[in-house]
Coordinates of C-alpha atoms in Angstrom, one line a residue:
X1 CA -20.4 1.4 74.8
X2 CA -18.0 3.5 72.8
X3 CA -16.0 6.3 74.6
X4 CA -14.0 9.3 73.4
X5 CA -10.2 9.5 73.4
X6 CA -9.0 11.8 76.2
X7 CA -6.3 14.4 75.9
X8 CA -3.9 12.0 77.5
X9 CA -4.8 9.5 74.9
X10 CA -4.0 11.3 71.7
X11 CA -5.4 9.6 68.6
X12 CA -2.9 7.3 66.9
X13 CA -1.7 8.7 63.5
X14 CA 0.7 7.7 60.8
X15 CA 1.9 11.3 60.4
X16 CA 5.1 11.1 62.6
X17 CA 6.3 8.0 60.7
X18 CA 6.8 9.3 57.2
X19 CA 4.2 7.0 55.8
X20 CA 2.4 8.2 52.7
X21 CA -1.4 8.0 52.3
X22 CA -0.9 7.2 48.6
X23 CA 2.3 5.1 48.7
X24 CA 2.5 3.6 52.2
X25 CA 6.1 2.8 53.0
X26 CA 7.2 3.4 49.4
X27 CA 9.3 6.5 48.9
X28 CA 7.1 8.9 46.9
X29 CA 8.7 10.4 43.8
X30 CA 12.3 9.2 44.3
X31 CA 15.0 11.5 42.7
X32 CA 16.6 10.2 39.6
X33 CA 19.8 12.3 39.8
X34 CA 22.1 13.6 42.5
X35 CA 23.7 17.0 42.6
X36 CA 26.5 17.3 39.9
X37 CA 29.3 16.9 42.5
X38 CA 28.2 13.3 42.9
X39 CA 28.1 12.4 39.2
X40 CA 31.1 10.0 39.6
X41 CA 28.8 7.8 41.8
X42 CA 25.9 7.9 39.3
X43 CA 28.2 7.2 36.3
X44 CA 29.2 3.9 37.9
X45 CA 25.9 3.0 39.6
X46 CA 23.9 3.4 36.4
X47 CA 26.2 1.0 34.6
X48 CA 26.9 -1.6 37.3
X49 CA 25.5 -4.5 35.3
X50 CA 27.6 -3.9 32.2
X51 CA 30.7 -3.3 34.3
X52 CA 30.1 -6.6 36.2
X53 CA 29.8 -8.5 32.9
X54 CA 33.0 -6.9 31.6
X55 CA 34.7 -7.7 34.9
X56 CA 35.7 -4.0 35.3
X57 CA 33.5 -2.7 38.0
X58 CA 36.1 -3.2 40.7
X59 CA 38.7 -1.3 38.8
X60 CA 36.3 1.6 38.0
X61 CA 35.4 1.9 41.7
X62 CA 39.0 1.9 42.8
X63 CA 39.5 4.9 40.5
X64 CA 36.5 6.7 41.9
X65 CA 37.2 10.0 43.8
X66 CA 36.5 10.1 47.6
X67 CA 33.5 12.4 47.8
X68 CA 32.3 14.4 50.8
X69 CA 28.7 13.6 51.8
X70 CA 28.0 17.0 53.3
X71 CA 26.4 18.3 50.1
X72 CA 23.6 15.8 50.3
X73 CA 20.8 17.7 52.0
X74 CA 17.4 16.3 51.5
X75 CA 16.0 12.9 52.5
X76 CA 15.5 11.9 48.9
X77 CA 19.1 12.8 48.0
X78 CA 20.3 10.6 50.8
X79 CA 18.1 7.7 49.7
X80 CA 19.3 7.9 46.1
X81 CA 22.9 8.1 47.3
X82 CA 22.4 5.1 49.6
X83 CA 20.8 3.2 46.7
X84 CA 23.7 4.0 44.3
X85 CA 26.4 3.2 46.9
X86 CA 24.6 0.0 47.8
X87 CA 24.4 -1.3 44.2
X88 CA 28.1 -0.5 43.7
X89 CA 28.9 -2.3 46.9
X90 CA 27.0 -5.5 46.0
X91 CA 28.6 -5.5 42.5
X92 CA 32.1 -4.9 43.9
X93 CA 31.8 -7.7 46.4
X94 CA 30.2 -10.3 44.1
X95 CA 31.6 -9.3 40.7
X96 CA 33.4 -12.7 40.4
X97 CA 30.9 -14.8 42.2
X98 CA 31.2 -16.7 45.5
X99 CA 34.8 -18.0 44.9
X100 CA 36.5 -14.6 44.4
X101 CA 35.0 -12.3 47.0
X102 CA 36.8 -9.4 48.6
X103 CA 37.8 -8.8 52.2
X104 CA 37.9 -5.0 52.1
X105 CA 35.6 -2.4 50.7
X106 CA 37.8 0.5 49.5
X107 CA 37.9 3.7 51.4
X108 CA 36.5 5.9 48.6
X109 CA 33.3 3.8 48.6
X110 CA 33.2 2.7 52.3
X111 CA 33.6 6.1 53.9
X112 CA 30.8 7.9 52.1
X113 CA 28.6 4.8 52.2
X114 CA 29.0 4.6 56.0
X115 CA 28.3 8.3 56.5
X116 CA 25.1 8.3 54.3
X117 CA 24.0 5.1 56.1
X118 CA 24.5 6.8 59.5
X119 CA 22.4 9.8 58.5
X120 CA 19.5 7.6 57.3
X121 CA 19.7 5.0 60.1
X122 CA 20.2 2.2 57.6
X123 CA 23.0 -0.3 57.4
X124 CA 25.8 0.0 54.7
X125 CA 24.4 -2.8 52.6
X126 CA 21.6 -3.1 50.0
X127 CA 18.2 -3.3 51.7
X128 CA 14.6 -3.7 50.8
X129 CA 14.2 0.1 51.5
X130 CA 16.8 0.7 48.7
X131 CA 16.2 -1.9 46.0
X132 CA 12.4 -1.7 46.2
X133 CA 11.0 1.3 48.1
X134 CA 13.4 3.9 46.6
X135 CA 14.3 2.4 43.2
X136 CA 11.4 3.3 40.9
X137 CA 10.2 5.8 38.4
X138 CA 7.3 6.0 36.0
X139 CA 8.2 5.7 32.3
X140 CA 5.3 8.0 31.5
X141 CA 5.0 10.5 34.5
X142 CA 1.3 10.9 33.8
X143 CA 0.7 7.2 33.2
X144 CA -0.6 4.5 35.7
X145 CA 1.4 3.0 38.6
X146 CA 1.6 -0.4 37.0
X147 CA 4.3 -2.8 36.1
X148 CA 4.4 -1.8 32.4
X149 CA 4.9 1.8 33.3
X150 CA 7.5 1.4 36.0
X151 CA 11.3 1.3 35.6
X152 CA 14.2 0.8 38.0
X153 CA 16.6 3.7 38.7
X154 CA 19.6 1.4 39.0
X155 CA 19.7 -2.3 38.4
X156 CA 21.8 -5.5 38.8
X157 CA 22.4 -8.5 36.6
X158 CA 19.3 -10.4 35.7
X159 CA 17.7 -8.4 32.9
X160 CA 13.9 -8.3 32.7
X161 CA 13.7 -10.8 35.7
X162 CA 15.6 -8.5 38.1
X163 CA 13.3 -5.6 37.1
X164 CA 10.3 -7.9 37.5
X165 CA 11.4 -9.0 40.9
X166 CA 11.8 -5.5 42.3
X167 CA 8.7 -4.2 40.5
X168 CA 6.4 -7.0 41.6
X169 CA 7.6 -6.5 45.2
X170 CA 6.9 -2.8 44.8
X171 CA 3.3 -3.6 43.7
X172 CA 2.9 -5.8 46.8
X173 CA 3.8 -2.8 48.9
X174 CA 1.4 -0.6 47.0
X175 CA -1.5 -3.1 47.4
X176 CA -1.0 -2.9 51.2
X177 CA -1.6 0.9 51.4
X178 CA -5.4 0.6 52.3
X179 CA -4.3 -1.8 55.2
X180 CA -1.7 0.6 56.4
X181 CA -4.1 3.5 56.4
X182 CA -6.6 1.4 58.4
X183 CA -4.2 0.6 61.2
X184 CA -4.9 3.9 63.1
X185 CA -8.6 3.3 62.7
X186 CA -8.2 -0.1 64.5
X187 CA -6.0 1.3 67.2
X188 CA -8.2 4.3 67.9
X189 CA -11.3 2.2 67.7
X190 CA -10.0 -0.2 70.3
X191 CA -9.1 2.8 72.6
X192 CA -12.6 4.2 72.2
X193 CA -14.3 0.8 72.5
X194 CA -15.8 1.4 69.0
X195 CA -16.4 -2.2 67.8
X196 CA -18.1 -1.0 64.6
X197 CA -15.2 1.1 63.4
X198 CA -12.7 -1.7 64.3
X199 CA -14.8 -4.2 62.4
X200 CA -14.9 -2.0 59.3
X201 CA -11.1 -1.3 59.4
X202 CA -10.3 -5.0 59.8
X203 CA -12.4 -5.8 56.8
X204 CA -10.4 -3.2 54.8
X205 CA -7.1 -4.8 56.1
X206 CA -8.1 -8.3 55.1
X207 CA -9.1 -7.1 51.6
X208 CA -5.8 -5.4 51.2
X209 CA -4.0 -8.6 52.3
X210 CA -5.8 -10.4 49.5
X211 CA -4.6 -7.8 47.1
X212 CA -1.1 -8.3 48.3
X213 CA -1.3 -12.0 47.5
X214 CA -2.7 -11.2 44.1
X215 CA 0.2 -8.9 43.4
X216 CA 2.7 -11.5 44.6
X217 CA 1.3 -13.9 42.0
X218 CA 2.7 -11.6 39.3
X219 CA 6.1 -12.9 40.2
X220 CA 5.4 -16.0 38.0
X221 CA 4.7 -13.8 35.0
X222 CA 7.7 -11.4 35.3
X223 CA 10.5 -13.4 36.9
X224 CA 12.2 -16.5 35.5
X225 CA 13.0 -18.9 38.4
X226 CA 16.3 -20.1 36.9
X227 CA 17.5 -16.4 36.4
X228 CA 16.5 -15.5 39.9
X229 CA 18.2 -18.5 41.4
X230 CA 21.2 -18.6 39.2
X231 CA 22.0 -14.9 38.6
X232 CA 20.1 -12.5 40.8
X233 CA 20.3 -14.0 44.3
X234 CA 24.0 -13.6 44.8
X235 CA 23.8 -9.8 44.4
X236 CA 21.2 -9.7 47.1
X237 CA 23.4 -11.7 49.5
X238 CA 25.2 -10.2 52.5
X239 CA 28.2 -11.0 54.6
X240 CA 26.6 -12.4 57.7
X241 CA 25.8 -16.1 58.1
X242 CA 27.3 -16.6 54.6
X243 CA 30.0 -19.2 54.2
X244 CA 31.4 -17.4 51.2
X245 CA 32.4 -14.5 53.4
X246 CA 32.6 -16.0 56.9
X247 CA 34.6 -13.1 58.4
X248 CA 32.4 -10.4 57.0
X249 CA 33.7 -7.3 55.2
X250 CA 36.1 -4.6 56.3
X251 CA 34.8 -1.0 55.6
X252 CA 38.2 0.7 55.0
X253 CA 38.5 4.0 56.8
X254 CA 35.7 3.1 59.2
X255 CA 37.3 0.4 61.3
X256 CA 39.9 -2.3 60.9
X257 CA 37.8 -5.2 62.1
X258 CA 35.3 -6.7 59.5
X259 CA 31.6 -6.1 60.0
X260 CA 28.7 -8.5 59.2
X261 CA 25.5 -7.5 57.6
X262 CA 22.6 -9.6 56.3
X263 CA 21.5 -9.4 52.6
X264 CA 18.2 -8.3 51.3
X265 CA 15.1 -10.1 52.7
X266 CA 11.3 -9.8 52.5
X267 CA 11.6 -9.7 56.3
X268 CA 12.9 -6.2 55.9
X269 CA 9.5 -5.0 54.6
X270 CA 7.7 -3.2 57.4
X271 CA 4.3 -4.5 56.2
X272 CA 4.1 -7.9 57.9
X273 CA 5.8 -6.6 61.0
X274 CA 3.0 -4.1 61.4
X275 CA 0.3 -6.7 60.8
X276 CA 1.9 -9.1 63.3
X277 CA 2.0 -6.4 66.0
X278 CA -1.5 -5.4 65.3
X279 CA -3.0 -8.9 65.4
X280 CA -0.8 -10.0 68.3
X281 CA 1.3 -12.6 66.4
X282 CA 4.3 -13.6 68.5
X283 CA 7.5 -15.0 66.9
X284 CA 10.0 -16.6 69.3
X285 CA 13.4 -18.2 69.4
X286 CA 15.5 -18.0 66.2
X287 CA 12.6 -16.7 64.1
X288 CA 11.8 -13.9 66.5
X289 CA 15.4 -12.9 66.8
X290 CA 15.9 -12.8 63.0
X291 CA 12.7 -10.7 62.5
X292 CA 13.7 -8.3 65.3
X293 CA 17.2 -7.9 63.7
X294 CA 15.6 -7.2 60.3
X295 CA 14.0 -4.1 61.8
X296 CA 17.4 -2.5 61.9
X297 CA 17.4 -2.7 58.1
X298 CA 14.3 -0.5 57.8
X299 CA 14.1 3.3 57.7
X300 CA 14.1 4.4 61.3
X301 CA 10.7 6.0 61.2
X302 CA 9.1 2.8 59.9
X303 CA 10.9 0.8 62.6
X304 CA 9.4 3.2 65.2
X305 CA 5.9 2.7 63.8
X306 CA 6.2 -1.1 64.3
X307 CA 7.4 -0.6 67.9
X308 CA 4.6 1.9 68.7
X309 CA 1.9 -0.4 67.3
X310 CA 3.3 -3.1 69.7
X311 CA 2.7 -0.8 72.6
X312 CA -1.0 -0.3 71.9
X313 CA -3.8 -2.1 73.8
X314 CA -4.4 -5.7 72.6
X315 CA -6.7 -5.9 69.6
X316 CA -7.2 -9.6 70.1
X317 CA -8.1 -9.0 73.7
X318 CA -10.6 -6.4 72.7
X319 CA -12.2 -8.7 70.1
X320 CA -12.5 -11.4 72.8
X321 CA -13.9 -9.0 75.3
X322 CA -16.5 -7.5 72.9
X323 CA -17.7 -11.0 71.9
X324 CA -19.3 -9.5 68.7
X325 CA -19.8 -12.1 66.0
X326 CA -19.1 -9.6 63.2
X327 CA -16.0 -8.2 64.9
X328 CA -14.7 -11.7 65.7
X329 CA -15.3 -12.8 62.1
X330 CA -13.4 -9.7 60.8
X331 CA -10.5 -10.4 63.0
X332 CA -10.4 -14.0 62.1
X333 CA -10.6 -13.1 58.4
X334 CA -7.5 -10.9 58.8
X335 CA -5.6 -13.8 60.4
X336 CA -6.7 -16.2 57.6
X337 CA -5.7 -13.8 54.9
X338 CA -2.3 -13.2 56.5
X339 CA -1.8 -17.0 56.6
X340 CA -2.8 -17.2 53.0
X341 CA -0.3 -14.5 52.0
X342 CA 2.4 -16.3 53.9
X343 CA 1.5 -19.7 52.4
X344 CA 1.7 -18.2 49.0
X345 CA 5.1 -16.7 49.8
X346 CA 6.2 -20.2 50.7
X347 CA 4.9 -21.3 47.2
X348 CA 7.0 -18.6 45.6
X349 CA 10.1 -19.6 47.5
X350 CA 9.6 -23.2 46.5
X351 CA 9.3 -22.2 42.8
X352 CA 12.2 -19.7 42.8
X353 CA 14.6 -21.3 45.2
X354 CA 13.8 -24.9 46.3
X355 CA 13.1 -26.3 42.8
X356 CA 16.1 -24.6 41.1
X357 CA 18.3 -25.6 44.0
X358 CA 17.4 -29.3 43.5
X359 CA 18.2 -28.9 39.8
X360 CA 21.6 -27.4 40.6
X361 CA 22.4 -30.3 42.9
X362 CA 21.4 -32.8 40.3
X363 CA 23.7 -31.1 37.7
X364 CA 26.6 -31.3 40.2
X365 CA 26.0 -35.0 41.0
X366 CA 26.0 -35.6 37.2
X367 CA 29.4 -33.9 37.0
X368 CA 27.9 -31.2 34.7
X369 CA 30.1 -28.2 35.4
X370 CA 29.1 -26.2 32.3
X371 CA 27.3 -22.9 32.4
X372 CA 24.6 -24.1 29.9
X373 CA 21.9 -24.2 32.6
X374 CA 21.5 -20.9 34.4
X375 CA 20.9 -22.5 37.8
X376 CA 24.4 -24.0 37.7
X377 CA 25.8 -20.5 38.2
X378 CA 24.2 -20.1 41.6
X379 CA 26.4 -20.0 44.7
X380 CA 26.3 -23.2 46.7
X381 CA 26.4 -21.3 49.9
X382 CA 22.9 -20.0 49.4
X383 CA 21.2 -23.4 48.7
X384 CA 19.6 -23.8 52.1
X385 CA 19.3 -20.2 53.2
X386 CA 17.7 -16.9 52.1
X387 CA 19.7 -14.0 51.1
X388 CA 19.1 -12.6 54.6
X389 CA 20.8 -15.6 56.1
X390 CA 17.8 -17.5 57.4
X391 CA 17.1 -21.2 56.8
X392 CA 14.4 -20.1 54.5
X393 CA 11.7 -22.8 54.2
X394 CA 11.7 -23.8 57.9
X395 CA 11.7 -20.1 58.8
X396 CA 8.7 -19.2 56.6
X397 CA 6.7 -22.2 57.7
X398 CA 7.3 -21.4 61.4
X399 CA 6.3 -17.8 60.8
X400 CA 3.1 -18.9 59.1
X401 CA 2.3 -21.4 62.0
X402 CA 2.8 -18.6 64.6
X403 CA 0.2 -16.6 62.7
X404 CA -2.2 -19.5 63.1
X405 CA -1.8 -19.3 66.9
X406 CA -3.7 -16.1 67.2
X407 CA -6.7 -17.6 65.5
X408 CA -10.0 -17.3 67.4
X409 CA -11.0 -20.7 66.0
X410 CA -14.1 -19.7 64.0
X411 CA -14.9 -22.6 61.6
X412 CA -13.6 -21.5 58.1
X413 CA -17.0 -22.3 56.6
X414 CA -18.6 -19.5 58.6
X415 CA -16.2 -16.9 57.3
X416 CA -17.6 -14.2 55.0
X417 CA -16.5 -13.7 51.4
X418 CA -16.5 -17.4 50.6
X419 CA -12.9 -18.0 51.9
X420 CA -12.2 -21.7 51.5
X421 CA -9.7 -24.0 53.2
X422 CA -7.5 -24.3 50.1
X423 CA -6.7 -20.6 49.7
X424 CA -3.0 -19.8 49.6
X425 CA -1.9 -23.3 48.5
X426 CA -1.6 -23.0 44.8
X427 CA 0.7 -25.2 42.8
X428 CA 4.2 -24.1 41.8
X429 CA 3.8 -22.3 38.5
X430 CA 7.0 -22.2 36.5
X431 CA 5.7 -20.8 33.2
X432 CA 6.3 -17.3 32.2
X433 CA 2.8 -16.6 31.0
X434 CA 1.7 -13.0 31.3
X435 CA -0.9 -12.0 33.8
X436 CA -2.7 -8.7 34.1
X437 CA -0.8 -6.1 36.1
X438 CA -2.2 -4.2 39.0
X439 CA -2.6 -0.5 38.5
X440 CA -2.8 2.6 40.6
X441 CA -2.9 6.2 39.6

């Protein structure tokens, strides 16, 4: 029998966590310009790719004035500043590839970068929150939110593929919005003992997870695997667990000792962390430690949301207690859809990292040191790891398997919506054929 939430049990809401009803974790309407005082930053950040290719980015940054961050007032100004400083930093470190990295980030970049990072609660390195969540604008402001009408604010080497990589990831975030909005309904429904509301909300979440998988499939249409592996990946790499920079990076003017930070990773998205905490998925040992550390690379309010979801009464326990066939099926469908999403992510990693890495190793064995094949430009230090520093395939498979552990063991043939056993295990598609884009107003 359903009960009401008492005054001591305030309804769970997304309001305190800076999560948008329309955009979820995506920063709504990012700024495209900073106040004029910061134009020296934007002049470089908006031309990072050309300056890398001309091997002059480092010299331009060294000539950049040391600017005071106190004139940055709004959250959006700080996010754009962090994005611009992040892209400059990645370009500065990796301008000459893995064999000519730097040990020191110059004071005129490091000091303001550190101060902006401290104000935002983000680390001084390019994160998912920068490159994806705060790095977009509509070409036509009145047009749809789809991949053809989206553009990056700042970019890195990789041409159309780097734009496609960030934009497709953005669309995955957008597809998750109905699920994010349903999380409070699940939590409050559990508190009230309202099985019907929980069932309906879980069905909404599982449908959104399927939409996330559909959006992720666009990666094959908009990103070339050889370009991602051979050109883009190094600029997403950090200076922790990276043999190219084993000592880390000194942020001049901050401290004399080098610091280590992980590069960009899908694990920095708050989405799957929220789903895991809601469904009761537990990650242990090295995988759990890595995922927990990745929460420090999220906006602090999003990190707090994940933590607060983890403190709520157990959804899985509620489902078992209620022993409702519909509720159990809705919970199980969420688990299955989350496993399917993670399986498809493994497929994408295979196409964009494992297969190109094998080709790069083959070229080296054959003594082919030319740059004719794009994959041969890839740093060898990243072959077995993700840009965040994890052993990528074993990590992803372990994470998927831990998702399976919360299953309530309903035979898949009894699940609604015709979900089959083969879902999420599509072949590696290496063609660049165009697929329809997802849209939102």
